[in-house]
Short mmCIF file of C-alpha atoms in Angstrom, two decimals:
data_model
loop_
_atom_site.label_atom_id
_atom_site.label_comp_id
_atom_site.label_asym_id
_atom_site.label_seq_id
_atom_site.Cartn_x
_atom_site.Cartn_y
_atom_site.Cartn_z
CA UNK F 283 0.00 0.00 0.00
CA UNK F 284 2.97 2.27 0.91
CA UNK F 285 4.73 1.36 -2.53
CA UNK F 286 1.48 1.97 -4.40
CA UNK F 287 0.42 5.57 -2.36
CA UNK F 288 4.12 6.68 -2.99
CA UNK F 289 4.10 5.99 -6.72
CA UNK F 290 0.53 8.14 -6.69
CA UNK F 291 2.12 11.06 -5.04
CA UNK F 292 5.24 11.00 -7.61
CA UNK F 293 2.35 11.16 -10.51
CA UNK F 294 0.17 13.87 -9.24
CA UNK F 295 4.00 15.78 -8.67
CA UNK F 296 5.04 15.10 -11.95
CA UNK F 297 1.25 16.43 -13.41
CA UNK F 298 1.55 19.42 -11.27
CA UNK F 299 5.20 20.39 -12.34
CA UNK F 300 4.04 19.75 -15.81
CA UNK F 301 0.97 21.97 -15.18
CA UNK F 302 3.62 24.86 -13.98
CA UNK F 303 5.56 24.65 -16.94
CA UNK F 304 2.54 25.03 -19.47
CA UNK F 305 1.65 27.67 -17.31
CA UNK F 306 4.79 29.25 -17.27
CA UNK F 307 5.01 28.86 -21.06
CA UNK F 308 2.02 30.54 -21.66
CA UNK F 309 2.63 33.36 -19.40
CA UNK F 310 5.95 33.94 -21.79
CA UNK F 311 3.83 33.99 -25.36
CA UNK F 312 1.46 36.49 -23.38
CA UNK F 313 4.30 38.79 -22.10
CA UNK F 314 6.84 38.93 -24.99
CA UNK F 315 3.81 39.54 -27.81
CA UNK F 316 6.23 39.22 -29.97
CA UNK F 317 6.00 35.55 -31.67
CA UNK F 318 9.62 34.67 -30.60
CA UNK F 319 8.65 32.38 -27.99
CA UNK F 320 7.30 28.47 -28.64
CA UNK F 321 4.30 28.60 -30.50
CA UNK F 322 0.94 28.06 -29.01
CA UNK F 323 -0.11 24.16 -29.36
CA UNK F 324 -3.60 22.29 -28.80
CA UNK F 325 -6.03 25.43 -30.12
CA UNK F 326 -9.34 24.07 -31.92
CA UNK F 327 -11.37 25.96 -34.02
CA UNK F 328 -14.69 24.95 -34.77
CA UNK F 329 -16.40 26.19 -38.34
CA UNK F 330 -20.72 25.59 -37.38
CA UNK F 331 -21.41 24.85 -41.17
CA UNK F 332 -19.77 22.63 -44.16
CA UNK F 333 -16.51 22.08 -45.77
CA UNK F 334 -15.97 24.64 -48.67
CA UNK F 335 -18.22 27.31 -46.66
CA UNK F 336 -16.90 31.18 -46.16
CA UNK F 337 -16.93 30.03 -42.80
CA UNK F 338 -14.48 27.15 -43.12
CA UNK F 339 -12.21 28.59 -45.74
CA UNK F 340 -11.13 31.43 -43.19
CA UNK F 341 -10.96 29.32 -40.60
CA UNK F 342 -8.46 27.19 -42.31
CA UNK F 343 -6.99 30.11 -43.84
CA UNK F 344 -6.31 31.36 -40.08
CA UNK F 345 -4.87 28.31 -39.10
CA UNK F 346 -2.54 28.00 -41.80
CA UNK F 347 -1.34 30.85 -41.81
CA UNK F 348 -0.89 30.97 -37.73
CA UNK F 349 1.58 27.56 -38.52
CA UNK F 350 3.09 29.46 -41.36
CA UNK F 351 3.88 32.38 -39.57
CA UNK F 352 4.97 29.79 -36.28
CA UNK F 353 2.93 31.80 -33.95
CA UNK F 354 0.74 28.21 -33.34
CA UNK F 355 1.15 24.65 -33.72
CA UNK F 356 -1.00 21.67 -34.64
CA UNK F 357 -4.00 24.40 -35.25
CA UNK F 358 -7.28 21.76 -35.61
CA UNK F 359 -10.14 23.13 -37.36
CA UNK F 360 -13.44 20.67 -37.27
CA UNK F 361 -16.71 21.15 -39.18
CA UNK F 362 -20.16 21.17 -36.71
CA UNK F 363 -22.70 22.54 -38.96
CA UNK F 364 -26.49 22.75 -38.25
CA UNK F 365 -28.99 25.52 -38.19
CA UNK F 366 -27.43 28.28 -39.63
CA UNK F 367 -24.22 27.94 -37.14
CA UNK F 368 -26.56 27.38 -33.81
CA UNK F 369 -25.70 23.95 -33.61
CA UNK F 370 -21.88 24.72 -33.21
CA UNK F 371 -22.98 28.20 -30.80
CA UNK F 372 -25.01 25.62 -28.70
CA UNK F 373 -21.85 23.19 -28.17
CA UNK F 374 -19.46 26.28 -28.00
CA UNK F 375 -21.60 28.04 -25.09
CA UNK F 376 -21.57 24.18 -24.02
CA UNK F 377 -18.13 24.31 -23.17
CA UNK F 378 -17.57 27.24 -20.56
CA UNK F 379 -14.34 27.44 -19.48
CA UNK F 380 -12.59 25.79 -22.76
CA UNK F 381 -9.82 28.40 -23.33
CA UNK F 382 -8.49 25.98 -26.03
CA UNK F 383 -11.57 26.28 -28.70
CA UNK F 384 -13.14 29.25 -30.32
CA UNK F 385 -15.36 29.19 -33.06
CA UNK F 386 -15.35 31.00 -36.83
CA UNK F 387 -18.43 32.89 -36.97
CA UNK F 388 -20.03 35.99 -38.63
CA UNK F 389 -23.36 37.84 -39.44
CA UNK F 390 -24.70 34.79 -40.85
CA UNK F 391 -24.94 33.37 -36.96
CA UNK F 392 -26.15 36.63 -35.63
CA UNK F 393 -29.19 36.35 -37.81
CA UNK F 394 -29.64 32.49 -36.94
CA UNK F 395 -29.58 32.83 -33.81
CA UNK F 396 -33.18 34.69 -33.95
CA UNK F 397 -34.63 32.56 -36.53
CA UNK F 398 -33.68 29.79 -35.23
CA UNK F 399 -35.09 30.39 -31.85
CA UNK F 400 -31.48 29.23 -30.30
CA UNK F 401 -31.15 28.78 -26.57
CA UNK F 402 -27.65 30.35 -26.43
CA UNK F 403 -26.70 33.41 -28.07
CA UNK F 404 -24.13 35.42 -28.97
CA UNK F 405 -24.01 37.57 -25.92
CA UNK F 406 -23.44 34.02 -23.67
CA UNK F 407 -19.67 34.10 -25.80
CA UNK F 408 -16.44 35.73 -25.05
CA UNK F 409 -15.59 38.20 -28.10
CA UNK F 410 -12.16 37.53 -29.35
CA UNK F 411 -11.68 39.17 -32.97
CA UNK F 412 -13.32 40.27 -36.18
CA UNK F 413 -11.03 39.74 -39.05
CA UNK F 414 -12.26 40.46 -42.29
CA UNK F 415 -14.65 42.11 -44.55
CA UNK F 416 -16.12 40.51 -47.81
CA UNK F 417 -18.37 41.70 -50.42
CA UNK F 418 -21.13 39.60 -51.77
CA UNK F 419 -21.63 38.02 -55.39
CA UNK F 420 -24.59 37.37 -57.48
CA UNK F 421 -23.57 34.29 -59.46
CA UNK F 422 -24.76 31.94 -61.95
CA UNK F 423 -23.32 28.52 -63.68
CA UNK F 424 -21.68 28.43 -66.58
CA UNK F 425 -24.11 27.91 -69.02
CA UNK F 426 -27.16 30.19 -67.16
CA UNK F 427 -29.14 31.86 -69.49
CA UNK F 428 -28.52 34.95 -67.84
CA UNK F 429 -25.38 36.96 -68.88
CA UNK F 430 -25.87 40.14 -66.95
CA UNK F 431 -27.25 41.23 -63.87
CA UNK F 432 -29.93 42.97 -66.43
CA UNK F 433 -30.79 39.73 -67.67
CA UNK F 434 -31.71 38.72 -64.27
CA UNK F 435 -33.14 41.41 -62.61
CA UNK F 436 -35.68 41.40 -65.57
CA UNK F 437 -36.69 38.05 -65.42
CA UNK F 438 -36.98 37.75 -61.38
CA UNK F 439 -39.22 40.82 -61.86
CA UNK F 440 -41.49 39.33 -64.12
CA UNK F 441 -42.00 36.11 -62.21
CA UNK F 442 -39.98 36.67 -58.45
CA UNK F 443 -41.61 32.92 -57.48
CA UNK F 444 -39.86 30.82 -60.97
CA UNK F 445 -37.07 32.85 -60.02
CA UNK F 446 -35.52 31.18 -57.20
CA UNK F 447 -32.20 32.02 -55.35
CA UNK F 448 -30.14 29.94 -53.07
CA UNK F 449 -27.92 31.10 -50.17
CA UNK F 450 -24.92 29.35 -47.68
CA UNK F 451 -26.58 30.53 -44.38
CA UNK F 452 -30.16 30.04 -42.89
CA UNK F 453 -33.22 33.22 -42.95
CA UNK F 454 -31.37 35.75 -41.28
CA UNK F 455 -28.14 34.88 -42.38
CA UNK F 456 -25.74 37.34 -44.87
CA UNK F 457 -26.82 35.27 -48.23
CA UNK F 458 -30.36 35.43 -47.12
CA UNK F 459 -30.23 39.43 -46.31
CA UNK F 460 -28.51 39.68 -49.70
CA UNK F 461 -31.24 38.44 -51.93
CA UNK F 462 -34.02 40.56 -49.48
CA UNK F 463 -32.29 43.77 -49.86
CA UNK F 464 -31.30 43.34 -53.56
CA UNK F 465 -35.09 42.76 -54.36
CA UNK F 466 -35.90 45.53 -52.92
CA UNK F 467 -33.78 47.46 -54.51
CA UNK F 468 -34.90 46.68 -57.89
CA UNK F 469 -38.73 47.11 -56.77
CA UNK F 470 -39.72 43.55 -56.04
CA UNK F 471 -41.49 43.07 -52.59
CA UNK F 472 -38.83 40.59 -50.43
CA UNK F 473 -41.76 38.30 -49.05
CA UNK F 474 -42.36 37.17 -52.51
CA UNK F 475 -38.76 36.03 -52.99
CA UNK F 476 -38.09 32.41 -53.90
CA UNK F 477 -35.58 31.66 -51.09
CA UNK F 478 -33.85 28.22 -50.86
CA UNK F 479 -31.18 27.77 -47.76
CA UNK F 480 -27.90 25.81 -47.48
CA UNK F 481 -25.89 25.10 -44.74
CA UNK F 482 -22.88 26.76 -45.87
CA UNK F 483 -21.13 27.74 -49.56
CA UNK F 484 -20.22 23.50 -49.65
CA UNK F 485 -23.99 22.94 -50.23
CA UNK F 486 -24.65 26.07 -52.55
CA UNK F 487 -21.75 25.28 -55.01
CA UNK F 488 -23.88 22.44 -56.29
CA UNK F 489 -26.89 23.69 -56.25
CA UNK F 490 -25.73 26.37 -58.86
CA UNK F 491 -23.75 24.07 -60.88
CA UNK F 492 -26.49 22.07 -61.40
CA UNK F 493 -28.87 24.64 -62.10
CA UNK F 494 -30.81 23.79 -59.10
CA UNK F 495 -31.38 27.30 -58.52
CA UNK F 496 -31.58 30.34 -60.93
CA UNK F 497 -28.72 32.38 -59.08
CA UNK F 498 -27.15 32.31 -55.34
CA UNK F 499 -25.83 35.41 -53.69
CA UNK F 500 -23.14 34.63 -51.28
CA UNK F 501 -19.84 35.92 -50.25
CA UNK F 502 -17.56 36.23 -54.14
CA UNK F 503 -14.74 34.41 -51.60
CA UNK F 504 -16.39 31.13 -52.09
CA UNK F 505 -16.64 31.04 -55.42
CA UNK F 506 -13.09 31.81 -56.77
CA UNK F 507 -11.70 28.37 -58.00
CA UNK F 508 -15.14 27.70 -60.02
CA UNK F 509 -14.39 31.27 -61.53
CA UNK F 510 -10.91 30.88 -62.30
CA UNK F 511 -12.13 27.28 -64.03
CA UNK F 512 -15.08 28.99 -65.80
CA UNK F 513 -17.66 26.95 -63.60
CA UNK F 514 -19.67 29.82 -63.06
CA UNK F 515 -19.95 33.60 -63.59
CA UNK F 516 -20.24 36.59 -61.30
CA UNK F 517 -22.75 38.81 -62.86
CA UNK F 518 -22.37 41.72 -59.94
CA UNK F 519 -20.57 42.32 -57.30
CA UNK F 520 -21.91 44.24 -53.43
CA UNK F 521 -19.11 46.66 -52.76
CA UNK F 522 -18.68 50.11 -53.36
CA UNK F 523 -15.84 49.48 -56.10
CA UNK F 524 -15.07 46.90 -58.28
CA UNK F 525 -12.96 43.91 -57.05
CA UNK F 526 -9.72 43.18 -58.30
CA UNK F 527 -10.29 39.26 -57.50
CA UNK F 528 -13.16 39.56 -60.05
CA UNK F 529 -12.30 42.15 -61.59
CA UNK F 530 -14.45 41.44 -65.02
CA UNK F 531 -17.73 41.47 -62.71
CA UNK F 532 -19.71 44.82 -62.56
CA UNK F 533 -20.46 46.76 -59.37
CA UNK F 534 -24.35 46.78 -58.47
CA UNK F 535 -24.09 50.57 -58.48
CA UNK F 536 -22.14 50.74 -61.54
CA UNK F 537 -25.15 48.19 -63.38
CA UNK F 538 -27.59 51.05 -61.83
CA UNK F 539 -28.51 49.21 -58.49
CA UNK F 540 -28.28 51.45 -55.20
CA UNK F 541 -27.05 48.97 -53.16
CA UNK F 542 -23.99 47.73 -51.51
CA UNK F 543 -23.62 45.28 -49.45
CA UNK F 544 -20.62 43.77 -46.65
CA UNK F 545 -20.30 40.23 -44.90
CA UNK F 546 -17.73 40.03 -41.76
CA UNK F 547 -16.18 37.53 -40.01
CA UNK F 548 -14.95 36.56 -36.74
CA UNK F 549 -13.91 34.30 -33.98
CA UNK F 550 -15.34 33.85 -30.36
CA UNK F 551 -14.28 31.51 -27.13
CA UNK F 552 -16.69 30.13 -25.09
CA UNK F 553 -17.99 31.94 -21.91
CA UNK F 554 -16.20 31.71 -18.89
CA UNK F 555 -12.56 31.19 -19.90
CA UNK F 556 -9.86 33.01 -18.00
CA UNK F 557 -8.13 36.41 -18.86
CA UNK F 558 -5.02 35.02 -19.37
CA UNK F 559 -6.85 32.76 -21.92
CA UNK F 560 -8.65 35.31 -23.52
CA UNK F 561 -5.07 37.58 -23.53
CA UNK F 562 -3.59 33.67 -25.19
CA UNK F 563 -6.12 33.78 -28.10
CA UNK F 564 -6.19 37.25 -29.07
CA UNK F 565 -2.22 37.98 -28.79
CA UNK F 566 -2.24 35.08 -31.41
CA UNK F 567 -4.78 36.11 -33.83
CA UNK F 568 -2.62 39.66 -33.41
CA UNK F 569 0.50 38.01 -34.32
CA UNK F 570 -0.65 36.12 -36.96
CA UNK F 571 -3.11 39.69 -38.16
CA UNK F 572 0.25 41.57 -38.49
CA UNK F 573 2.27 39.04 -40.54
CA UNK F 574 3.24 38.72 -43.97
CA UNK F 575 1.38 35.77 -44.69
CA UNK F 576 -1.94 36.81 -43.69
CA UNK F 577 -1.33 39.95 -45.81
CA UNK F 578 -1.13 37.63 -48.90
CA UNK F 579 -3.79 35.57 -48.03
CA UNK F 580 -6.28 38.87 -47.58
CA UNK F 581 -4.56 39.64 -51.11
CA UNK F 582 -5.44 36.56 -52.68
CA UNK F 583 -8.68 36.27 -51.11
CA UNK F 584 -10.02 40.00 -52.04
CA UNK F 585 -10.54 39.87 -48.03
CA UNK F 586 -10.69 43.59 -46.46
CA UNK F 587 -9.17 43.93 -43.56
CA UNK F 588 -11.09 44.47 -40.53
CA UNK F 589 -9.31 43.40 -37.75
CA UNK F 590 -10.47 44.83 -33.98
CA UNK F 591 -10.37 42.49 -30.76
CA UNK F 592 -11.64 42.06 -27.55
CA UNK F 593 -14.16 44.91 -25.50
CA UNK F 594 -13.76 47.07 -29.35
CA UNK F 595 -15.29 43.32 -31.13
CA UNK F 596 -17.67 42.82 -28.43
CA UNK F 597 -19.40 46.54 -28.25
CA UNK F 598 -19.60 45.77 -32.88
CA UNK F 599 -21.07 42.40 -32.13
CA UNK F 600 -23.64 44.22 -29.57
CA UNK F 601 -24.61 46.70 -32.54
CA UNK F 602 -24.64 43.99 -35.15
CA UNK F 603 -27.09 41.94 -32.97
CA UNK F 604 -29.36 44.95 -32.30
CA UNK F 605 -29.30 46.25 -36.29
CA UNK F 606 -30.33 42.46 -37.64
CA UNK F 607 -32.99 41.65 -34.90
CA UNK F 608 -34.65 45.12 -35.56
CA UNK F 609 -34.61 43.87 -39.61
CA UNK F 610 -35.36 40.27 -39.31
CA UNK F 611 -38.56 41.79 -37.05
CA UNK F 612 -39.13 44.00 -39.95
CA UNK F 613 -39.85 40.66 -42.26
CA UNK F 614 -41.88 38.88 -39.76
CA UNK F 615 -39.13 36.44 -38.98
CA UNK F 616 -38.38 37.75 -35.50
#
């Protein structure tokens, strides 16, 4: 018994001295800010939709580019998807006190989260960072009979129910407020749009290629290998200027449409980790903001930058929740 209660004492010793040193290694990535300590291991980030979604391909983005840039090892990112992104803010709020996962997320969540009718919310997380901006895309497949946005607009106008256009995110999601503002802007009524939800831009792709829908309207980001391999075309663009990433597709002001449009994305921890976690998290997404990779990658992508953390993310996310409840109430969805 002696033997056996000795060798339990040398374990829990040897956990606790362990414990120390992770603790003390932590406390030196958090101090020196700087990247030039070990990088951080054993972070998860969960995307709450499909492979090949917005969601996902920033989320893998940001954890290449955090191995790339050797501010953090063994990065996993894991797909939960389900209602719009609730099912993975359910299982996120789930886990209070998990300073090792945080979750991609973005407007198309906020939205879900009313029309969904989800239990947890938003507000139950712990902000961490919003990182980009992206414009949407009004796209067809290859061989769509429309060719211009003018082509389209006249033919959803004529019959908005034959029309119908699919999105990657639930009713209250970006792709859905897309469609809902676009219609109005051309003079159709949005309750008489012909919406048809996917979980995520991994279940739209298909949809479009195989003419399943007329048109989807989702963030251009997801689409850029089909239009580099002629899969589909982007008949408009949402932002304010033309995009160099698509840089044959019109503007929907410069085709005579007042009306632009911005996605965002971000990342939040569950509720109830500690500071020093929280500090952990968003010191890395810092580092890995400010270096030369992720510069590319926002390059590449046609990503703007929109990069603001902690209390300055949290009082956004506060204004973004109040702006899309007050709309979704406005359609009778909330």
């Amino acid at each position: 018994m002696r033997t056996r209660r000795a060798a339990l004492l040398g374990a829990l010793a040897t956990v606790s001295m362990l414990a120390v040193s992770a603790c003390g290694a932590t406390a030196e990535k958090e101090d020196s800010g700087s990247g030039s300590s070990k990088p951080v291991s054993g972070l998860r980030l969960m995307v709450p939709n499909t492979p090949g979604s917005g969601y996902d391909v920033t989320a893998r983005t940001v954890a290449q580019v955090m191995q790339d840039s050797k501010v953090a090892s063994g990065v996993q990112v894991y797909n939960l998807p389900g209602a719009g992104g609730t099912v993975g803010l359910q299982r996120l709020v789930n886990e209070k006190g998990n300073g090792k996962l945080a979750m991609q997320m973005g407007l198309g969540v906020v939205g879900s989260a009313y029309t969904s009718k989800s239990e947890a919310t938003l507000t139950d997380t712990t902000p961490l960072a919003k990182l980009i901006e992206e414009a949407g895309a009004i796209v067809v497949s290859k061989d769509s009979p429309y060719k211009t946005i003018d082509d389209l607009v006249t033919a959803w106008k004529k019959d908005p129910k034959k029309v119908a256009v699919g999105g990657g995110s639930s009713p209250g999601g970006p792709d859905h407020l897309l469609p809902m503002q676009l219609a109005k802007a051309v003079g159709i009524e949005p309750k008489k749009v012909n919406y048809v939800s996917y979980d995520g831009g991994g279940e739209l792709l298909p949809a479009i290629l195989g003419n399943k829908i007329a048109f989807g309207a989702s963030g251009y980001g997801e689409f850029l290998d089909q239009i580099e391999a002629g899969q589909v075309r982007v008949l408009a663009v949402t932002s304010e200027e033309p995009i160099e990433a698509v840089k044959d597709a019109p503007t929907l002001k410069g085709s005579g449409i007042d009306l632009v449009f911005t996605n965002w994305r971000g990342i939040v921890a569950p509720p109830g980790i500690t500071d020093a976690q929280k500090k952990t998290w968003i010191d890395t997404l810092t580092t890995m903001h400010d270096s030369k990779e992720w510069k590319a990658e926002l390059t590449k992508r046609g990503w703007t930058d929109a990069f603001v953390t902690g209390d300055e993310f949290g009082s956004y996310l506060k204004d973004q929740d109040k702006s899309v409840a007050d709309l979704l109430a406005e359609l009778g969805l909330a």
